[in-house]
């Protein structure tokens, strides 16, 4: 990758948790949510989108990676502020 490039890992389905963890550990961005995966694990449906987001937020904390605010996310993605 080019120096200072920004990238995001995204997985739809069974390996989403693994890819989320790997992306965070490799200092990339990641995404999660029920639009990509409806399960917490192979036996457990996610009770909510918030449960999937909380899991990724906890991964970020474990790796010393802060979670972007909505304002920071818009800036990262170069989306104008409302």
mmCIF file of C-alpha atoms in Angstrom:
data_model
loop_
_atom_site.group_PDB
_atom_site.id
_atom_site.type_symbol
_atom_site.label_atom_id
_atom_site.label_comp_id
_atom_site.label_asym_id
_atom_site.label_seq_id
_atom_site.Cartn_x
_atom_site.Cartn_y
_atom_site.Cartn_z
ATOM 1 C CA UNK A 1 0.000 0.000 0.000
ATOM 2 C CA UNK A 2 1.012 3.565 -0.545
ATOM 3 C CA UNK A 3 2.463 5.403 2.458
ATOM 4 C CA UNK A 4 -0.236 7.081 4.546
ATOM 5 C CA UNK A 5 -2.974 5.195 2.697
ATOM 6 C CA UNK A 6 -6.222 4.539 4.524
ATOM 7 C CA UNK A 7 -7.975 1.215 4.161
ATOM 8 C CA UNK A 8 -10.895 -0.685 5.589
ATOM 9 C CA UNK A 9 -11.410 -4.405 6.029
ATOM 10 C CA UNK A 10 -14.952 -5.646 5.478
ATOM 11 C CA UNK A 11 -16.290 -9.190 5.696
ATOM 12 C CA UNK A 12 -19.817 -10.333 5.169
ATOM 13 C CA UNK A 13 -20.702 -13.412 7.157
ATOM 14 C CA UNK A 14 -18.950 -16.031 9.220
ATOM 15 C CA UNK A 15 -15.469 -14.491 9.386
ATOM 16 C CA UNK A 16 -16.455 -10.927 10.171
ATOM 17 C CA UNK A 17 -15.144 -11.015 13.745
ATOM 18 C CA UNK A 18 -11.764 -12.360 12.588
ATOM 19 C CA UNK A 19 -11.444 -9.719 9.890
ATOM 20 C CA UNK A 20 -12.535 -6.944 12.274
ATOM 21 C CA UNK A 21 -9.821 -7.986 14.739
ATOM 22 C CA UNK A 22 -7.172 -8.262 12.022
ATOM 23 C CA UNK A 23 -8.020 -4.886 10.514
ATOM 24 C CA UNK A 24 -7.876 -3.170 13.891
ATOM 25 C CA UNK A 25 -4.595 -4.886 14.809
ATOM 26 C CA UNK A 26 -3.080 -3.876 11.452
ATOM 27 C CA UNK A 27 -4.049 -0.213 12.038
ATOM 28 C CA UNK A 28 -6.751 -0.172 9.391
ATOM 29 C CA UNK A 29 -10.403 0.674 9.673
ATOM 30 C CA UNK A 30 -13.216 -1.827 9.902
ATOM 31 C CA UNK A 31 -16.969 -1.945 9.655
ATOM 32 C CA UNK A 32 -19.615 -4.004 11.332
ATOM 33 C CA UNK A 33 -23.348 -4.268 11.639
ATOM 34 C CA UNK A 34 -26.340 -6.434 10.924
ATOM 35 C CA UNK A 35 -26.252 -5.408 7.255
ATOM 36 C CA UNK A 36 -23.069 -7.533 7.003
ATOM 37 C CA UNK A 37 -23.665 -10.219 9.605
ATOM 38 C CA UNK A 38 -26.620 -11.124 11.809
ATOM 39 C CA UNK A 39 -24.660 -13.344 14.212
ATOM 40 C CA UNK A 40 -22.327 -12.839 17.151
ATOM 41 C CA UNK A 41 -21.028 -16.369 16.563
ATOM 42 C CA UNK A 42 -22.193 -19.452 14.680
ATOM 43 C CA UNK A 43 -24.755 -20.295 17.365
ATOM 44 C CA UNK A 44 -25.912 -16.829 18.473
ATOM 45 C CA UNK A 45 -27.981 -14.277 16.590
ATOM 46 C CA UNK A 46 -26.947 -10.728 17.379
ATOM 47 C CA UNK A 47 -29.620 -9.213 19.626
ATOM 48 C CA UNK A 48 -29.040 -5.837 17.965
ATOM 49 C CA UNK A 49 -26.756 -3.829 15.738
ATOM 50 C CA UNK A 50 -25.436 -2.239 18.924
ATOM 51 C CA UNK A 51 -24.122 -5.621 20.135
ATOM 52 C CA UNK A 52 -21.972 -5.979 17.019
ATOM 53 C CA UNK A 53 -20.733 -2.388 17.309
ATOM 54 C CA UNK A 54 -19.929 -2.916 21.006
ATOM 55 C CA UNK A 55 -17.846 -5.983 20.163
ATOM 56 C CA UNK A 56 -15.762 -3.984 17.671
ATOM 57 C CA UNK A 57 -15.441 -1.061 20.115
ATOM 58 C CA UNK A 58 -14.052 -3.513 22.687
ATOM 59 C CA UNK A 59 -11.549 -4.810 20.115
ATOM 60 C CA UNK A 60 -10.465 -1.230 19.454
ATOM 61 C CA UNK A 61 -9.932 -0.669 23.170
ATOM 62 C CA UNK A 62 -7.863 -3.861 23.468
ATOM 63 C CA UNK A 63 -5.596 -2.641 20.658
ATOM 64 C CA UNK A 64 -5.371 0.947 21.923
ATOM 65 C CA UNK A 65 -7.335 2.216 18.922
ATOM 66 C CA UNK A 66 -9.897 4.930 19.644
ATOM 67 C CA UNK A 67 -13.295 4.686 17.972
ATOM 68 C CA UNK A 68 -14.020 7.605 15.659
ATOM 69 C CA UNK A 69 -16.833 9.962 16.535
ATOM 70 C CA UNK A 70 -19.369 10.585 13.793
ATOM 71 C CA UNK A 71 -17.618 13.901 13.090
ATOM 72 C CA UNK A 72 -14.216 12.197 12.778
ATOM 73 C CA UNK A 73 -15.687 9.503 10.527
ATOM 74 C CA UNK A 74 -17.102 12.159 8.193
ATOM 75 C CA UNK A 75 -13.699 13.863 8.114
ATOM 76 C CA UNK A 76 -11.869 10.576 7.419
ATOM 77 C CA UNK A 77 -14.294 9.810 4.575
ATOM 78 C CA UNK A 78 -14.148 13.414 3.299
ATOM 79 C CA UNK A 79 -17.889 13.898 3.732
ATOM 80 C CA UNK A 80 -18.907 17.537 4.336
ATOM 81 C CA UNK A 81 -20.356 18.359 7.731
ATOM 82 C CA UNK A 82 -24.099 19.054 7.776
#
